[in-house]
Amino acid sequence: MEPFVVLLPLFGAMFALPVARLVGSRAAEILTTGFMLIAAIGSWIILFDVGLGSGEDKTIRLFTWIASGSFQAEWAMRIDTLSAVMLVVVNSVSFLVHWYSMGYMKDYGEQPRFFAYLSLFTFAMLTLVTADNFLQLFFGWEGVGLASYLLIGFWFKKKSANDAAIKAFVVNRVGDFGFALGIMCIFYVFGSIEFDTVFGAIAANSEAIPYGRATGAPIQDLTITFLGNDWHALTVIGVLLFIGAMGKSAQFLLHTWLPDAMEGPTPVSALIHAATMVTAGVFLVCRCSVIYEYAPNAAAMVTLVGAITAFFAATVGLLQDDIKKIVAYSTCSQLGYMFFAAGVGAYDAAMFHLFTHAFFKALLFLGSGAVIIGMHHEQNIKKMGGVKELMPLTHILMVIGTIAITGIGIPGVFLFGAPFGTAGFVSKDMIIESAFLAGEAGKTFGYFAFTLGLLAAVMTAFYSWRLIFLTFWGASRAPEAVRKHPHTPPDAMMWPLAPLAIGALAAGILFYGNFVGDKSEAFWNGALYAKVEHHETPAADHAAVDDHGEPTPLGASETSHGADAVEEATEDHGGGHHVPNWVLWSPFFAMLFGTIAAAFHYLRGDPLRPGLLRSGGMIYGILKNKWYFDEIYDFLLVKPAFAFGRFLWKEGDGKTIDGVGPDGIAAVVAAGARRIVKMQSGYLYHYAFVMLIGIAIFVTFMLITAGGGQ
């Protein structure tokens, strides 16, 4: 069954256009959506078998992909809890997006091509998450990049869409260059790119002899020469892999492609931002958790970049007016949370937030698409208002997504053994608490991530409720024609939102115990690793660890959240949460503060009146212009590249190559030939005269030569 879960989207992509030509566009939509439904059901069966049942992890080897000397790469499917979770996320959201698109795209045309691209995108992501080696993972990685280029630029006759697609493709190539170097470095050090070989060698601290060297060293201590200096090998590998993750998951400095990706149809935005492309980087770091456990400097970089991204993207979201771009920057910020959780060793919390985030972020994007359709394709929230009267169901669903992302819940109160609250409350609070505990345990940037995480939580609540208040509440600011004749979204667009809303409300409570609670050791079953120092831990936090502090399968979340360093002056609030009360409640008050601030401004008087940040101010300008990153990159990179290209064109190609070649030697030869041609008059006496001159010269030369010889 497992191969079909991965291959069915590929079959959908392959058959969509032929079926459309033979039967019609509707048949192509039904075919691809039906395949995705089967794949989604199969994914849940795999998760319940591997993660929640008695099934064992397995690797299904399909064929030998590459065999060249000592380099071997199998095409295989790695089925463990980590890949099963990703299968559920990708296939479930993709199925709902396919279903939603049957209604969204009905008036746009070219549905077969669109659905083929969606299915191809899904197949590439499934290949990535089920890979058993780094090269197969890289194949899926690049496949996702290609499919995103096709989907973002789907409306290829629109210049802005083409520009956005190219931008996403180029920026991702920057990160992918680092990822490719990381894979090369792995083969150089380990002589293999197989996950089991690489991870097993690191866990066992086996001796590694890099390619071409006569001697090696235990892998945890091995150094290699990179860029002219000796560096810790695992740190180099971890940093290079994370650079790839930064590009794919739109982290700080490589984030500029993400908001421009909104040029694609709204279902594309939901698929990219909720389940596929941007989550690939988080998956990569968690899959390589054993590398980062023994490369603390690389892990610190993950924490630092993730924390800055969470804060930075939240600040930019404060002043965005495009409904899709607000949700896009929210995605960027939430990914920052996942990364700094992984950076401090809370891989289970990172994956938990990835899982819950898929529900409420897909809900927000697809709900935004319904609003856009209802408002005659208007996307500026300042030109909306009063939409809840026109679209009451969409309003309720969007509010559910908002209370999920902002984290509505009651700290310290448990229901069925899990914190009582929405999905975002349960998973995001776990991340913030994990960062604090990492700081208590002395991990680099732990407190930094905790602080920026709280500030981001304030801003997340503010911009999320700002979207609701300006879009749905208050008096309508839409044109009269829109108010009188709103477009009613088709049922195919609304039904997929229901399961997403249920997940946004209940996924945190339902899956808390398995992902990060007392059942997590059996759930993850070795798919995630954490290096646990040898010390006494509270009974609730005890995890199996040998006398030497070797890495163990990550079980309960407490194995990665610290232990005796924070046991004193903390309280157990259930589920192994050993944090002070003020830490437990701080995300709640951060959410509350942001919500009240948004209500104070947008529910009193004119919601568009100038606020604390006024137009014309420096801070307003920085945030409104996204910290001027596009302008900075344009000045530092784009314009110099154009200037250099123009120099090569004018000076190199024009004056040098053309000047010496076609305009130089070739021109002289051509001019000489034209002059010589004039001698070909066609008159016989001219040719006889020339012949006589030639004979005279020849005879004269012979006489002179003969005379000199005597």
XYZ file of C-alpha atoms in Angstrom:
710
model
C 0.000 0.000 0.000
C 2.794 2.431 0.895
C 4.124 2.846 -2.678
C 0.639 3.686 -3.936
C 0.262 6.415 -1.309
C 3.256 8.116 -2.927
C 2.580 7.201 -6.562
C -1.132 8.022 -6.822
C -0.510 11.801 -7.040
C 2.042 11.109 -9.796
C -0.567 9.076 -11.683
C -2.980 11.972 -11.286
C -0.418 14.404 -12.699
C 0.304 12.087 -15.636
C -3.306 11.354 -16.590
C -4.971 14.728 -15.910
C -4.348 16.235 -19.356
C -5.040 13.085 -21.433
C -8.270 12.425 -19.525
C -9.324 16.044 -19.972
C -8.813 15.797 -23.739
C -10.730 12.530 -23.959
C -13.577 13.136 -21.497
C -13.451 16.738 -20.295
C -11.981 18.999 -17.638
C -14.379 17.838 -14.952
C -13.171 14.272 -15.341
C -9.569 15.397 -14.790
C -10.581 17.219 -11.604
C -12.452 14.195 -10.266
C -9.628 11.820 -11.207
C -6.852 13.780 -9.472
C -9.008 14.559 -6.432
C -10.088 10.917 -6.155
C -6.483 9.737 -6.255
C -5.636 12.242 -3.504
C -8.537 10.977 -1.367
C -7.236 7.407 -1.611
C -3.710 8.576 -0.811
C -4.943 10.582 2.199
C -6.867 7.615 3.609
C -3.830 5.407 3.080
C -1.647 7.935 4.920
C -3.866 7.857 7.996
C -3.820 4.055 7.926
C -0.006 4.123 7.852
C 0.147 6.589 10.750
C -2.211 4.546 12.893
C -0.227 1.427 12.067
C 3.297 2.768 12.563
C 2.830 5.514 15.141
C -0.300 4.520 17.036
C -0.463 0.783 16.466
C 1.856 -2.159 16.716
C 3.360 -1.766 13.262
C 7.118 -1.481 12.925
C 9.220 0.974 10.981
C 10.272 -0.349 7.598
C 12.198 0.534 4.508
C 10.760 -0.566 1.172
C 13.565 -0.795 -1.379
C 12.167 -0.438 -4.892
C 15.244 -0.438 -7.129
C 18.872 0.640 -7.386
C 18.827 4.198 -8.615
C 22.522 5.009 -9.041
C 25.528 2.700 -8.811
C 28.885 4.229 -9.674
C 31.946 2.741 -7.998
C 31.574 3.148 -4.258
C 28.638 5.526 -4.699
C 25.327 3.736 -4.250
C 21.852 5.235 -4.096
C 18.732 3.127 -3.733
C 15.237 4.344 -4.504
C 13.444 3.347 -1.351
C 10.600 4.368 0.932
C 11.429 4.967 4.584
C 8.260 4.458 6.618
C 8.616 5.545 10.233
C 6.580 7.832 12.443
C 8.263 10.977 11.144
C 7.515 10.171 7.503
C 4.026 8.899 8.429
C 3.184 12.223 10.087
C 4.340 14.070 6.987
C 2.364 11.734 4.724
C -0.777 12.573 6.687
C -0.123 16.304 6.592
C 0.777 16.452 2.907
C -1.872 14.126 1.523
C -4.710 15.337 3.766
C -4.166 19.023 3.021
C -3.516 18.306 -0.656
C -6.773 16.374 -0.958
C -8.719 19.225 0.634
C -6.950 21.740 -1.623
C -7.823 19.641 -4.700
C -11.441 19.487 -3.554
C -11.507 23.219 -2.837
C -9.948 23.976 -6.228
C -12.841 22.287 -8.025
C -14.931 25.254 -6.941
C -12.261 27.977 -6.882
C -10.903 27.408 -10.396
C -14.192 26.810 -12.232
C -14.275 30.320 -13.715
C -10.563 30.592 -14.476
C -10.153 27.829 -17.057
C -7.159 25.557 -17.645
C -8.228 23.304 -14.775
C -6.496 20.152 -16.123
C -3.107 21.878 -16.165
C -3.696 23.307 -12.707
C -4.715 19.983 -11.178
C -1.796 18.233 -12.877
C 0.587 20.761 -11.293
C -1.040 20.319 -7.871
C -0.644 16.548 -8.037
C 2.937 16.828 -9.288
C 3.703 19.151 -6.389
C 2.246 16.629 -3.951
C 4.208 13.725 -5.462
C 7.482 15.643 -5.179
C 6.822 16.380 -1.507
C 5.909 12.747 -0.817
C 9.141 11.642 -2.456
C 10.999 14.025 -0.173
C 9.448 12.878 3.097
C 9.732 9.144 2.352
C 13.342 9.300 1.122
C 15.822 6.868 2.634
C 18.930 8.748 1.526
C 20.001 12.320 0.993
C 20.062 12.138 -2.813
C 16.494 10.894 -3.067
C 15.506 13.598 -0.612
C 17.273 16.132 -2.839
C 15.316 14.838 -5.852
C 12.039 15.535 -4.058
C 13.468 18.829 -2.800
C 14.150 20.037 -6.335
C 10.882 18.582 -7.591
C 8.995 20.710 -5.095
C 10.956 23.732 -6.320
C 10.039 23.015 -9.935
C 6.365 22.448 -9.136
C 6.229 25.646 -7.074
C 7.659 27.558 -10.048
C 4.904 26.157 -12.265
C 2.143 26.884 -9.752
C 3.240 30.363 -8.656
C 3.542 31.333 -12.316
C 0.366 29.493 -13.306
C -1.088 32.662 -14.818
C 1.951 33.012 -17.054
C 0.461 35.837 -19.111
C 0.623 38.017 -16.001
C 4.048 39.651 -15.597
C 3.893 39.861 -11.813
C 3.180 36.109 -11.633
C 6.151 35.321 -13.870
C 8.408 37.579 -11.830
C 7.260 35.953 -8.578
C 7.844 32.456 -9.954
C 11.355 33.338 -11.106
C 12.115 34.996 -7.777
C 11.006 31.936 -5.820
C 13.021 29.668 -8.096
C 16.219 31.751 -7.923
C 16.133 32.389 -4.158
C 15.591 28.698 -3.523
C 18.577 27.877 -5.734
C 20.724 29.902 -3.343
C 19.681 27.705 -0.444
C 19.826 24.555 -2.548
C 23.465 25.251 -3.390
C 24.258 24.999 0.319
C 22.145 21.848 0.590
C 23.985 20.240 -2.343
C 27.336 21.070 -0.729
C 26.065 19.498 2.490
C 25.214 16.247 0.696
C 28.637 16.227 -0.964
C 30.247 16.801 2.412
C 28.285 13.887 3.891
C 29.557 11.535 1.190
C 33.089 12.891 1.594
C 33.047 12.176 5.332
C 30.980 8.989 5.552
C 31.410 7.445 2.107
C 27.630 7.019 2.011
C 24.449 9.071 1.739
C 22.164 6.458 3.322
C 20.363 7.730 6.426
C 20.954 4.571 8.461
C 24.676 4.525 7.702
C 25.206 8.219 8.447
C 22.998 8.486 11.527
C 24.221 5.174 12.933
C 27.860 6.248 12.615
C 27.166 9.504 14.434
C 25.203 7.848 17.227
C 27.902 5.221 17.755
C 30.720 7.778 17.368
C 32.360 5.499 14.820
C 35.672 6.359 13.232
C 35.240 8.220 9.953
C 37.944 8.413 7.304
C 37.119 11.162 4.790
C 37.603 10.355 1.126
C 41.267 10.542 0.113
C 42.623 10.571 3.657
C 44.751 7.816 5.125
C 43.510 8.297 8.683
C 40.388 9.518 10.356
C 38.925 10.167 13.791
C 35.738 9.500 15.785
C 33.027 11.303 13.882
C 31.951 13.455 16.802
C 35.470 14.922 16.974
C 36.421 14.845 13.291
C 37.524 18.057 11.597
C 37.672 18.721 7.872
C 39.118 21.501 5.755
C 36.467 23.788 4.347
C 37.079 27.199 2.781
C 40.733 27.017 3.755
C 40.194 26.343 7.478
C 39.691 23.316 9.688
C 36.147 22.983 11.003
C 34.182 20.484 13.021
C 32.785 18.135 10.356
C 29.287 17.741 11.793
C 29.000 21.500 12.247
C 29.880 22.101 8.597
C 27.341 19.485 7.500
C 24.657 20.851 9.824
C 25.149 24.448 8.672
C 25.133 23.546 4.972
C 21.972 21.469 5.324
C 20.300 24.278 7.244
C 21.141 26.785 4.511
C 19.054 24.613 2.211
C 16.285 24.592 4.800
C 16.457 28.391 5.081
C 15.710 28.798 1.386
C 12.953 26.220 1.177
C 11.258 27.336 4.402
C 11.715 31.066 3.747
C 13.779 31.852 6.807
C 15.350 35.225 7.541
C 17.563 36.506 4.680
C 16.136 33.933 2.239
C 12.493 34.785 2.931
C 11.858 37.344 0.196
C 10.226 34.904 -2.225
C 7.431 33.899 0.153
C 5.063 36.913 -0.022
C 5.515 37.165 -3.790
C 4.354 33.550 -4.059
C 0.850 34.911 -3.391
C 0.690 35.702 -7.115
C -0.386 32.103 -7.655
C -4.001 30.995 -7.177
C -5.105 30.860 -3.531
C -5.223 27.026 -3.368
C -1.531 27.060 -4.311
C -0.797 29.376 -1.398
C -2.600 27.029 0.973
C -0.722 23.974 -0.295
C 2.705 25.648 -0.265
C 2.313 27.359 3.091
C 0.403 24.764 5.074
C 1.693 21.357 4.095
C 4.372 21.121 1.465
C 7.240 23.295 0.355
C 7.837 25.500 3.367
C 7.612 22.642 5.857
C 10.332 20.693 4.027
C 13.086 22.569 5.857
C 11.649 21.770 9.283
C 11.313 18.132 8.275
C 14.954 18.079 7.126
C 16.273 19.416 10.434
C 14.150 16.961 12.413
C 15.149 14.054 10.183
C 18.794 15.003 10.799
C 18.246 15.544 14.528
C 21.186 13.303 15.472
C 23.488 15.560 13.425
C 22.353 18.687 15.247
C 22.572 17.005 18.641
C 26.321 16.582 18.072
C 26.804 19.907 16.292
C 25.751 22.439 18.949
C 26.998 25.425 16.966
C 24.885 24.410 13.979
C 21.920 23.910 16.315
C 22.553 27.366 17.774
C 22.398 28.797 14.247
C 19.044 27.074 13.711
C 17.766 28.570 16.984
C 19.034 32.063 16.188
C 17.683 32.208 12.637
C 14.359 30.663 13.671
C 13.838 33.127 16.526
C 14.726 36.133 14.369
C 12.389 34.905 11.627
C 9.496 34.443 14.056
C 9.928 38.015 15.280
C 10.794 39.641 11.947
C 7.901 38.158 9.970
C 5.445 39.047 12.730
C 6.537 42.705 12.610
C 6.012 42.833 8.858
C 2.573 41.242 9.160
C 1.399 44.119 11.362
C 0.959 46.575 8.482
C 0.175 44.377 5.491
C -3.125 45.094 3.753
C -3.309 42.181 1.302
C -5.294 39.430 3.026
C -3.129 36.673 1.551
C 0.163 38.384 2.386
C -0.869 38.754 6.028
C -1.375 35.002 6.220
C 1.857 34.458 4.252
C 3.972 36.409 6.739
C 2.177 34.547 9.480
C 3.435 31.313 7.902
C 6.970 32.665 7.833
C 6.719 33.554 11.530
C 5.250 30.193 12.543
C 8.027 28.384 10.687
C 10.448 30.379 12.794
C 8.832 28.870 15.888
C 9.313 25.373 14.487
C 12.954 25.995 13.685
C 13.955 27.416 17.026
C 12.167 24.526 18.717
C 14.304 22.132 16.696
C 17.366 24.251 17.422
C 16.977 23.844 21.179
C 16.429 20.100 20.782
C 12.615 20.024 21.025
C 12.192 18.178 17.739
C 8.952 16.617 18.900
C 7.502 20.044 19.690
C 8.636 21.328 16.286
C 6.882 18.467 14.506
C 3.806 18.890 16.708
C 3.507 22.531 15.686
C 4.101 21.590 12.045
C 1.212 19.132 12.333
C -1.253 21.494 14.015
C -0.166 24.456 11.902
C -1.208 22.612 8.751
C -4.844 22.649 9.893
C -5.293 26.252 10.898
C -3.025 27.727 8.215
C -4.805 25.848 5.414
C -8.086 26.989 6.966
C -6.972 30.635 6.958
C -5.720 30.528 3.384
C -8.735 28.739 1.967
C -11.044 30.978 3.998
C -9.225 33.998 2.551
C -9.811 32.556 -0.906
C -13.539 32.375 -0.192
C -13.473 36.035 0.879
C -11.604 37.010 -2.288
C -14.156 35.235 -4.470
C -17.050 36.754 -2.497
C -15.573 40.262 -2.768
C -15.125 40.152 -6.556
C -11.396 39.317 -6.268
C -10.605 42.214 -3.945
C -7.676 41.370 -1.619
C -7.143 44.643 0.250
C -8.724 44.313 3.701
C -9.031 48.095 3.958
C -11.569 47.908 1.126
C -13.719 45.317 2.864
C -15.553 45.499 6.206
C -18.917 44.043 7.122
C -18.206 40.792 5.267
C -19.611 38.688 8.107
C -23.091 39.839 7.083
C -22.479 38.679 3.524
C -20.537 35.501 4.353
C -21.447 34.396 7.900
C -20.121 30.827 7.575
C -16.787 32.012 6.196
C -16.584 34.461 9.100
C -17.062 31.689 11.664
C -14.452 29.486 10.007
C -11.926 32.308 9.785
C -12.465 33.135 13.457
C -11.783 29.479 14.308
C -8.524 29.666 12.369
C -7.647 32.896 14.153
C -8.241 31.610 17.679
C -6.133 28.590 16.737
C -3.139 30.541 15.458
C -3.248 33.088 18.265
C -3.424 30.317 20.868
C -6.683 30.535 22.793
C -6.617 28.216 25.795
C -6.353 28.013 29.565
C -2.833 27.380 30.881
C -2.574 24.657 33.499
C -5.996 23.181 32.716
C -5.944 19.711 31.165
C -8.605 17.833 29.216
C -8.093 14.141 28.499
C -4.493 14.489 29.635
C -3.748 17.410 27.306
C -3.679 21.197 27.783
C -7.118 22.653 27.218
C -7.052 24.927 24.207
C -6.940 25.207 20.450
C -4.305 23.451 18.367
C -2.071 26.498 18.197
C -2.283 27.036 21.944
C -1.123 23.510 22.731
C 1.738 23.278 20.237
C 3.034 26.855 20.236
C 3.060 27.117 24.022
C 5.044 23.886 24.124
C 7.672 25.500 21.873
C 7.928 28.660 23.965
C 8.260 26.646 27.161
C 10.875 24.427 25.510
C 12.942 27.490 24.610
C 12.825 28.682 28.232
C 13.873 25.278 29.545
C 16.699 25.182 27.007
C 17.896 28.517 28.332
C 17.743 27.182 31.875
C 19.818 24.202 30.752
C 22.446 26.529 29.296
C 21.680 26.041 25.614
C 22.829 28.870 23.367
C 20.087 31.335 22.386
C 17.452 29.526 24.482
C 16.391 32.635 26.404
C 16.742 34.703 23.222
C 14.287 32.431 21.405
C 11.927 32.466 24.393
C 11.861 36.278 24.439
C 11.381 36.726 20.698
C 8.793 33.954 20.713
C 6.718 35.875 23.252
C 7.027 39.127 21.306
C 6.009 37.319 18.130
C 2.993 35.902 19.986
C 1.860 39.448 20.840
C 2.142 40.557 17.227
C 0.557 37.356 15.897
C -2.549 38.058 17.943
C -2.587 41.690 16.810
C -2.313 41.164 13.051
C -4.571 38.096 13.091
C -7.422 39.926 14.788
C -6.711 43.019 12.693
C -7.466 40.873 9.647
C -10.756 39.707 11.201
C -11.841 43.153 12.382
C -11.040 44.975 9.122
C -12.419 42.233 6.880
C -15.542 41.001 8.626
C -16.556 43.558 11.253
C -17.684 47.177 11.169
C -19.245 49.066 8.308
C -18.608 47.921 4.779
C -16.008 49.865 2.805
C -16.557 47.840 -0.364
C -18.008 49.387 -3.541
C -21.788 49.427 -3.803
C -21.815 46.792 -6.551
C -19.909 44.365 -4.358
C -22.191 44.930 -1.370
C -25.339 44.391 -3.410
C -24.073 41.438 -5.426
C -21.493 39.449 -3.505
C -20.291 36.246 -5.111
C -21.392 33.226 -3.127
C -18.535 30.696 -2.931
C -19.596 27.298 -4.304
C -20.129 24.411 -1.896
C -16.975 22.717 -3.212
C -15.012 25.583 -1.637
C -16.781 25.498 1.713
C -16.979 21.795 2.546
C -13.176 21.292 2.760
C -12.996 23.990 5.433
C -15.022 21.931 7.920
C -12.407 19.215 8.639
C -9.708 21.888 8.784
C -11.743 23.793 11.383
C -12.136 20.631 13.473
C -8.398 20.046 13.301
C -7.658 23.671 14.204
C -9.761 23.290 17.342
C -9.040 19.749 18.480
C -5.792 18.458 16.911
C -3.711 19.763 19.814
C -5.766 17.990 22.451
C -6.158 14.783 20.441
C -2.505 14.310 19.535
C -0.706 15.967 22.463
C -0.004 12.728 24.308
C 1.427 11.041 21.228
C 3.576 13.864 19.935
C 4.995 15.346 23.141
C 3.273 13.705 26.093
C 3.623 10.468 27.990
C 3.008 8.321 24.897
C 5.610 10.019 22.740
C 8.398 7.496 23.306
C 6.320 4.708 21.806
C 4.899 7.042 19.169
C 8.194 8.305 17.742
C 9.892 4.961 18.252
C 13.362 6.246 17.415
C 12.392 8.467 14.467
C 13.702 11.491 16.403
C 16.834 11.561 18.525
C 18.066 13.631 21.422
C 21.373 13.522 23.223
C 20.483 13.218 26.884
C 23.152 14.062 29.420
C 23.545 11.529 32.208
C 21.812 12.913 35.278
C 18.884 12.226 37.514
C 15.566 13.373 36.110
C 12.140 13.669 37.650
C 10.182 10.452 37.456
C 7.722 11.874 34.979
C 10.610 12.931 32.764
C 12.717 9.818 32.970
C 13.999 8.516 29.646
C 16.258 5.590 28.864
C 19.851 6.705 28.555
C 23.107 4.844 28.888
C 25.909 5.684 31.274
C 27.766 7.651 28.653
C 24.994 9.979 27.591
C 24.659 8.392 24.161
C 21.774 9.551 21.990
C 18.518 7.748 22.559
C 15.277 7.710 20.619
C 13.337 10.788 21.537
C 10.447 9.690 23.650
C 8.582 11.981 25.972
C 9.138 15.601 25.142
C 10.912 16.053 28.418
C 13.993 14.290 27.100
C 14.639 17.324 24.970
C 13.268 19.967 27.291
C 15.781 19.734 30.128
C 15.634 18.267 33.592
C 17.374 19.044 36.893
C 18.649 22.398 35.706
C 15.122 23.652 36.122
C 13.622 21.157 38.549
C 13.948 23.590 41.410
C 11.699 26.643 41.412
C 9.361 24.976 38.915
C 6.107 23.148 39.105
C 4.763 20.192 37.156
C 1.672 21.371 35.310
C 0.931 17.993 33.789
C 2.343 16.230 30.823
C 5.886 16.757 32.074
C 5.810 20.577 31.862
C 8.334 21.688 34.452
C 8.282 25.455 34.102
C 7.596 28.333 36.471
C 4.033 29.558 36.571
C 4.974 32.870 34.995
C 6.460 31.030 32.010
C 3.364 28.856 31.733
C 1.098 31.903 31.631
C 3.316 34.253 29.612
C 2.167 33.072 26.122
C -1.448 33.447 27.249
C -0.909 37.037 28.384
C 1.080 37.772 25.219
C -1.890 36.596 23.165
C -4.295 38.530 25.347
C -2.288 41.742 25.073
C -2.122 41.553 21.276
C -5.836 40.789 21.001
C -6.866 43.651 23.283
C -4.591 46.062 21.420
C -6.166 45.099 18.092
C -9.696 45.405 19.508
C -8.877 48.773 21.115
C -7.760 50.201 17.804
C -10.038 48.570 15.224
C -13.306 48.322 17.153
C -13.419 51.938 18.323
C -14.311 54.674 15.859
C -12.777 54.708 12.401
C -10.759 51.498 12.042
C -8.557 53.128 9.386
C -7.521 56.054 11.549
C -3.757 56.428 12.119
C -2.524 54.232 14.917
C 0.548 54.126 17.087
C 2.646 53.676 13.948
C 1.722 56.540 11.657
C 2.364 56.904 7.968
C 5.538 58.850 7.316
C 7.335 57.629 10.404
C 10.586 55.694 10.218
C 9.278 52.550 11.937
C 6.122 52.622 9.836
C 8.194 52.881 6.678
C 10.470 50.020 7.706
C 7.605 47.673 8.501
C 5.425 48.721 5.565
C 8.336 48.107 3.209
C 9.224 44.754 4.811
C 12.435 46.078 6.362
C 13.528 47.159 2.853
C 14.994 43.727 2.146
C 13.874 43.795 -1.483
C 15.386 47.228 -1.935
C 18.624 46.204 -0.185
C 18.977 43.073 -2.308
C 18.162 45.087 -5.407
C 20.916 47.576 -4.536
C 23.541 45.043 -3.404
C 22.864 42.153 -5.778
C 20.461 42.859 -8.625
C 21.780 46.210 -9.861
C 25.467 45.166 -9.654
C 24.577 41.971 -11.526
C 22.842 43.999 -14.227
C 25.767 46.443 -14.364
C 28.252 43.582 -14.654
C 26.166 41.945 -17.361
C 25.900 45.222 -19.244
C 29.687 45.648 -18.994
C 30.274 42.175 -20.407
C 27.774 42.914 -23.164
C 29.093 46.326 -24.190
C 32.807 46.028 -23.390
C 33.402 42.307 -23.474
C 31.126 41.119 -26.233
C 30.721 44.344 -28.216
C 34.129 46.002 -28.134
C 36.402 43.023 -27.471
C 34.886 39.943 -29.103
C 32.984 41.704 -31.869
C 35.693 44.365 -32.201
C 38.480 41.844 -32.725
C 36.332 39.275 -34.498
C 33.465 40.334 -36.788
C 34.290 44.033 -36.589
C 38.117 43.577 -36.588
C 40.078 40.920 -38.446
C 37.031 39.645 -40.253
C 36.143 43.179 -41.354
C 39.678 43.762 -42.714
C 39.605 40.504 -44.633
C 36.192 41.315 -46.030
C 37.311 44.805 -47.098
C 40.432 43.418 -48.762
C 38.376 40.828 -50.548
C 36.073 43.513 -51.851
C 39.071 45.438 -53.278
C 40.600 42.339 -54.881
C 37.269 41.435 -56.424
C 37.404 44.674 -58.408
C 40.382 43.267 -60.325
C 38.115 40.628 -61.818
C 36.933 42.808 -64.737
C 36.092 40.000 -67.176
C 38.111 41.505 -70.098
C 40.648 39.130 -71.777
C 43.243 41.807 -72.475
C 43.283 42.731 -68.747
C 44.046 39.115 -67.828
C 46.735 38.891 -70.629
C 48.332 42.090 -69.332
C 48.458 40.728 -65.820
C 49.937 37.468 -67.089
C 52.674 39.367 -69.014
C 53.533 41.368 -65.915
C 53.737 38.151 -63.945
C 55.978 36.483 -66.550
C 58.228 39.564 -66.625
C 58.584 39.547 -62.873
C 59.307 35.805 -62.898
C 61.970 36.075 -65.639
C 63.593 39.024 -63.905
C 63.732 37.111 -60.643
C 65.327 34.081 -62.369
C 67.970 36.205 -64.119
C 68.893 37.945 -60.895
C 69.103 34.639 -59.073
C 71.235 33.058 -61.860
C 73.576 36.088 -61.975
C 74.089 35.987 -58.241
C 74.982 32.290 -58.486
C 77.886 32.936 -60.937
